[in-house]
């Protein structure tokens, strides 16, 4: 991989946005099923069905986002997508055992809509700025860092969940009671979503610097950073 691709600002910004999006998405898709099964006592099948609508919609939206990207460019798609994800994650920080499955399904659907508004536009716009000889390197860098970001996001989210749970249980008189165990797990899950929310806010700030790049513009006004 030729790391000179990082000299192109829109490629770098797009890569950061994808990195953040993958961390948010994969950490949430790990934490949610865990809480659905352990905190809300639903079966693994039910937990999967809860996440199914949003996951399917995310796949169906890709061609739609492509057409919107061609028409409006990446900036407002990415900004609106990050704003949607930020609101959803903020609401997830208040998740409790009494939260209805309908609410979780709705929030997950909106989150997947927001993610689809970020991923494709950010990736396409970033690669558009690269000269043709850098296309393979840019694609390889993005694919590699997507895997890395997912691994980092899930690891950090689980660590935060565990630390939050431990901290809560150490502060109560009877940590072994089922009520306190559930409250501790809920506290840890909420902390994990706060971590994802912080990532979303950072991504929202970065998205303000996105500029549309047309194929071939890399040779002219959209040259590399110096």
Short mmCIF file of C-alpha atoms in Angstrom, two decimals:
data_model
loop_
_atom_site.label_atom_id
_atom_site.label_comp_id
_atom_site.label_asym_id
_atom_site.label_seq_id
_atom_site.Cartn_x
_atom_site.Cartn_y
_atom_site.Cartn_z
CA UNK A 1 0.00 0.00 0.00
CA UNK A 2 1.34 3.39 -1.03
CA UNK A 3 0.76 5.72 1.92
CA UNK A 4 1.23 8.78 -0.27
CA UNK A 5 -2.54 8.53 -0.79
CA UNK A 6 -2.85 10.33 2.56
CA UNK A 7 -1.52 13.47 0.87
CA UNK A 8 -4.97 13.98 -0.64
CA UNK A 9 -7.19 15.74 1.94
CA UNK A 10 -10.60 14.44 0.89
CA UNK A 11 -9.30 10.89 0.83
CA UNK A 12 -7.96 11.31 4.36
CA UNK A 13 -11.18 12.89 5.62
CA UNK A 14 -13.27 10.19 3.97
CA UNK A 15 -11.07 7.52 5.52
CA UNK A 16 -11.46 9.03 9.00
CA UNK A 17 -15.24 9.17 8.59
CA UNK A 18 -15.37 5.54 7.49
CA UNK A 19 -13.10 4.56 10.38
CA UNK A 20 -15.41 6.29 12.87
CA UNK A 21 -18.56 4.89 11.23
CA UNK A 22 -17.29 1.30 11.40
CA UNK A 23 -16.33 1.74 15.05
CA UNK A 24 -19.80 3.08 15.87
CA UNK A 25 -21.70 0.50 13.83
CA UNK A 26 -19.85 -2.64 14.91
CA UNK A 27 -19.62 -1.65 18.57
CA UNK A 28 -23.35 -0.93 18.61
CA UNK A 29 -24.16 -4.17 16.80
CA UNK A 30 -22.22 -6.04 19.49
CA UNK A 31 -23.55 -4.18 22.53
CA UNK A 32 -27.22 -4.17 21.47
CA UNK A 33 -27.65 -7.96 21.14
CA UNK A 34 -25.78 -8.45 24.42
CA UNK A 35 -28.17 -6.13 26.22
CA UNK A 36 -31.24 -7.55 24.51
CA UNK A 37 -30.34 -11.05 25.69
CA UNK A 38 -28.77 -10.39 29.08
CA UNK A 39 -30.53 -7.19 30.11
CA UNK A 40 -33.98 -7.62 28.56
CA UNK A 41 -34.05 -11.44 28.65
CA UNK A 42 -35.04 -11.97 25.02
CA UNK A 43 -33.87 -14.97 23.00
CA UNK A 44 -30.99 -14.86 20.54
CA UNK A 45 -33.51 -15.27 17.70
CA UNK A 46 -35.54 -12.29 18.91
CA UNK A 47 -32.39 -10.18 19.27
CA UNK A 48 -31.46 -11.01 15.69
CA UNK A 49 -34.93 -10.16 14.42
CA UNK A 50 -34.82 -6.82 16.25
CA UNK A 51 -31.68 -5.84 14.32
CA UNK A 52 -32.80 -7.35 11.01
CA UNK A 53 -34.91 -4.43 9.63
CA UNK A 54 -32.15 -1.87 10.02
CA UNK A 55 -29.49 -4.18 8.61
CA UNK A 56 -31.61 -5.00 5.54
CA UNK A 57 -32.46 -1.35 4.99
CA UNK A 58 -28.78 -0.44 5.11
CA UNK A 59 -28.14 -2.73 2.15
CA UNK A 60 -31.13 -1.50 0.14
CA UNK A 61 -30.17 2.15 0.64
CA UNK A 62 -26.74 1.90 -1.01
CA UNK A 63 -27.95 2.50 -4.61
CA UNK A 64 -30.30 5.24 -3.40
CA UNK A 65 -27.46 7.02 -1.62
CA UNK A 66 -25.42 6.67 -4.80
CA UNK A 67 -28.04 8.60 -6.77
CA UNK A 68 -28.31 11.24 -4.04
CA UNK A 69 -24.52 11.52 -4.03
CA UNK A 70 -24.49 12.16 -7.78
CA UNK A 71 -27.18 14.80 -7.43
CA UNK A 72 -26.25 16.65 -4.25
CA UNK A 73 -22.65 15.69 -3.52
CA UNK A 74 -21.27 14.17 -0.30
CA UNK A 75 -21.20 17.03 2.19
CA UNK A 76 -24.82 17.32 3.23
CA UNK A 77 -25.41 13.59 3.03
CA UNK A 78 -22.53 12.98 5.44
CA UNK A 79 -23.47 15.82 7.78
CA UNK A 80 -27.11 14.75 7.99
CA UNK A 81 -26.08 11.11 8.40
CA UNK A 82 -23.73 11.92 11.26
CA UNK A 83 -26.40 14.09 12.89
CA UNK A 84 -28.91 11.23 12.71
CA UNK A 85 -26.43 8.75 14.18
CA UNK A 86 -25.53 11.21 16.94
CA UNK A 87 -29.18 11.62 17.96
CA UNK A 88 -29.76 7.85 17.92
CA UNK A 89 -26.68 7.16 20.05
CA UNK A 90 -27.70 9.90 22.47
CA UNK A 91 -31.07 8.16 22.89
CA UNK A 92 -29.31 4.81 23.29
CA UNK A 93 -27.39 6.20 26.27
CA UNK A 94 -30.70 6.11 28.13
CA UNK A 95 -31.50 2.48 27.28
CA UNK A 96 -33.03 0.45 30.12
CA UNK A 97 -34.52 -2.99 30.62
CA UNK A 98 -37.98 -1.42 30.29
CA UNK A 99 -37.21 0.12 26.88
CA UNK A 100 -39.63 -1.36 24.35
CA UNK A 101 -38.40 -3.51 21.48
CA UNK A 102 -40.28 -1.23 19.10
CA UNK A 103 -38.19 1.72 20.28
CA UNK A 104 -34.95 -0.21 19.82
CA UNK A 105 -35.99 -1.35 16.32
CA UNK A 106 -36.90 2.21 15.32
CA UNK A 107 -33.64 3.64 16.65
CA UNK A 108 -31.61 0.94 14.94
CA UNK A 109 -33.36 1.60 11.63
CA UNK A 110 -32.55 5.30 11.86
CA UNK A 111 -28.97 4.52 12.80
CA UNK A 112 -28.52 2.30 9.74
CA UNK A 113 -30.02 5.03 7.55
CA UNK A 114 -27.50 7.48 8.97
CA UNK A 115 -24.60 5.05 8.47
CA UNK A 116 -25.60 4.49 4.84
CA UNK A 117 -25.58 8.27 4.31
CA UNK A 118 -21.99 8.39 5.57
CA UNK A 119 -20.18 5.33 4.26
CA UNK A 120 -20.76 5.36 0.51
CA UNK A 121 -20.47 9.14 -0.05
CA UNK A 122 -17.34 9.42 2.13
CA UNK A 123 -15.65 6.47 0.43
CA UNK A 124 -16.57 7.47 -3.12
CA UNK A 125 -15.64 11.13 -2.65
CA UNK A 126 -12.32 10.20 -1.07
CA UNK A 127 -11.34 7.79 -3.83
CA UNK A 128 -12.42 10.28 -6.50
CA UNK A 129 -9.61 12.62 -5.48
CA UNK A 130 -6.87 10.03 -5.99
CA UNK A 131 -4.99 9.81 -9.28
CA UNK A 132 -5.70 6.54 -11.14
CA UNK A 133 -2.40 4.98 -10.08
CA UNK A 134 -3.44 5.38 -6.42
CA UNK A 135 -6.87 3.74 -6.77
CA UNK A 136 -5.69 0.24 -5.77
CA UNK A 137 -3.72 1.62 -2.83
CA UNK A 138 -6.61 3.83 -1.65
CA UNK A 139 -9.06 0.93 -1.83
CA UNK A 140 -6.67 -1.37 0.03
CA UNK A 141 -6.10 1.23 2.75
CA UNK A 142 -9.84 1.75 3.23
CA UNK A 143 -10.61 -1.97 3.32
CA UNK A 144 -7.82 -2.66 5.79
CA UNK A 145 -8.72 0.17 8.14
CA UNK A 146 -12.39 -0.84 8.09
CA UNK A 147 -11.40 -4.18 9.61
CA UNK A 148 -9.05 -2.52 12.09
CA UNK A 149 -11.65 0.05 13.14
CA UNK A 150 -14.27 -2.64 13.73
CA UNK A 151 -11.88 -4.60 15.93
CA UNK A 152 -10.89 -1.50 17.89
CA UNK A 153 -14.48 -0.32 18.28
CA UNK A 154 -15.80 -3.61 19.63
CA UNK A 155 -12.82 -4.10 21.96
CA UNK A 156 -13.08 -0.60 23.43
CA UNK A 157 -16.88 -0.80 23.77
CA UNK A 158 -16.73 -4.11 25.67
CA UNK A 159 -13.95 -2.77 27.89
CA UNK A 160 -16.01 0.32 28.72
CA UNK A 161 -19.08 -1.84 29.36
CA UNK A 162 -17.14 -4.08 31.74
CA UNK A 163 -15.51 -1.15 33.54
CA UNK A 164 -18.84 0.64 33.96
CA UNK A 165 -20.49 -2.49 35.32
CA UNK A 166 -17.66 -3.12 37.76
CA UNK A 167 -17.67 0.49 38.94
CA UNK A 168 -21.42 0.41 39.58
CA UNK A 169 -21.34 -2.89 41.47
CA UNK A 170 -18.48 -1.70 43.66
CA UNK A 171 -20.62 1.23 44.79
CA UNK A 172 -23.65 -0.75 46.02
CA UNK A 173 -24.11 -2.67 49.25
CA UNK A 174 -25.35 -5.95 47.73
CA UNK A 175 -23.75 -6.36 44.30
CA UNK A 176 -24.85 -10.01 43.97
CA UNK A 177 -28.58 -9.31 43.91
CA UNK A 178 -30.27 -9.70 40.49
CA UNK A 179 -31.53 -6.11 40.61
CA UNK A 180 -28.05 -4.70 41.13
CA UNK A 181 -26.54 -7.03 38.55
CA UNK A 182 -29.03 -5.77 35.98
CA UNK A 183 -28.51 -2.15 37.00
CA UNK A 184 -24.74 -2.59 36.77
CA UNK A 185 -24.95 -4.16 33.32
CA UNK A 186 -27.28 -1.39 32.18
CA UNK A 187 -24.85 1.23 33.46
CA UNK A 188 -22.01 -0.40 31.55
CA UNK A 189 -24.05 -0.55 28.33
CA UNK A 190 -25.01 3.11 28.68
CA UNK A 191 -21.33 4.02 29.11
CA UNK A 192 -20.46 2.08 25.96
CA UNK A 193 -23.05 4.08 24.03
CA UNK A 194 -21.59 7.31 25.44
CA UNK A 195 -18.27 6.24 23.88
CA UNK A 196 -20.02 5.72 20.53
CA UNK A 197 -21.76 9.09 20.91
CA UNK A 198 -18.41 10.84 21.42
CA UNK A 199 -17.18 9.23 18.19
CA UNK A 200 -20.29 10.44 16.37
CA UNK A 201 -19.81 14.02 17.56
CA UNK A 202 -16.18 13.93 16.41
CA UNK A 203 -17.35 12.58 13.06
CA UNK A 204 -19.97 15.31 12.79
CA UNK A 205 -17.30 17.98 13.28
CA UNK A 206 -15.02 16.36 10.69
CA UNK A 207 -17.89 16.08 8.19
CA UNK A 208 -18.11 19.88 8.07
CA UNK A 209 -14.82 19.87 6.13
CA UNK A 210 -16.01 17.53 3.37
CA UNK A 211 -15.84 19.03 -0.12
CA UNK A 212 -17.08 17.49 -3.33
CA UNK A 213 -14.38 16.08 -5.58
CA UNK A 214 -15.03 15.20 -9.20
CA UNK A 215 -13.21 12.40 -10.96
CA UNK A 216 -10.15 13.86 -12.60
CA UNK A 217 -10.09 16.92 -10.32
CA UNK A 218 -7.01 15.55 -8.58
CA UNK A 219 -4.86 16.88 -11.39
CA UNK A 220 -6.11 20.41 -10.89
CA UNK A 221 -7.57 22.39 -8.09
CA UNK A 222 -8.04 19.43 -5.73
CA UNK A 223 -4.37 18.47 -5.57
CA UNK A 224 -2.53 16.90 -2.65
CA UNK A 225 -1.79 18.59 0.63
CA UNK A 226 1.67 20.07 1.05
#
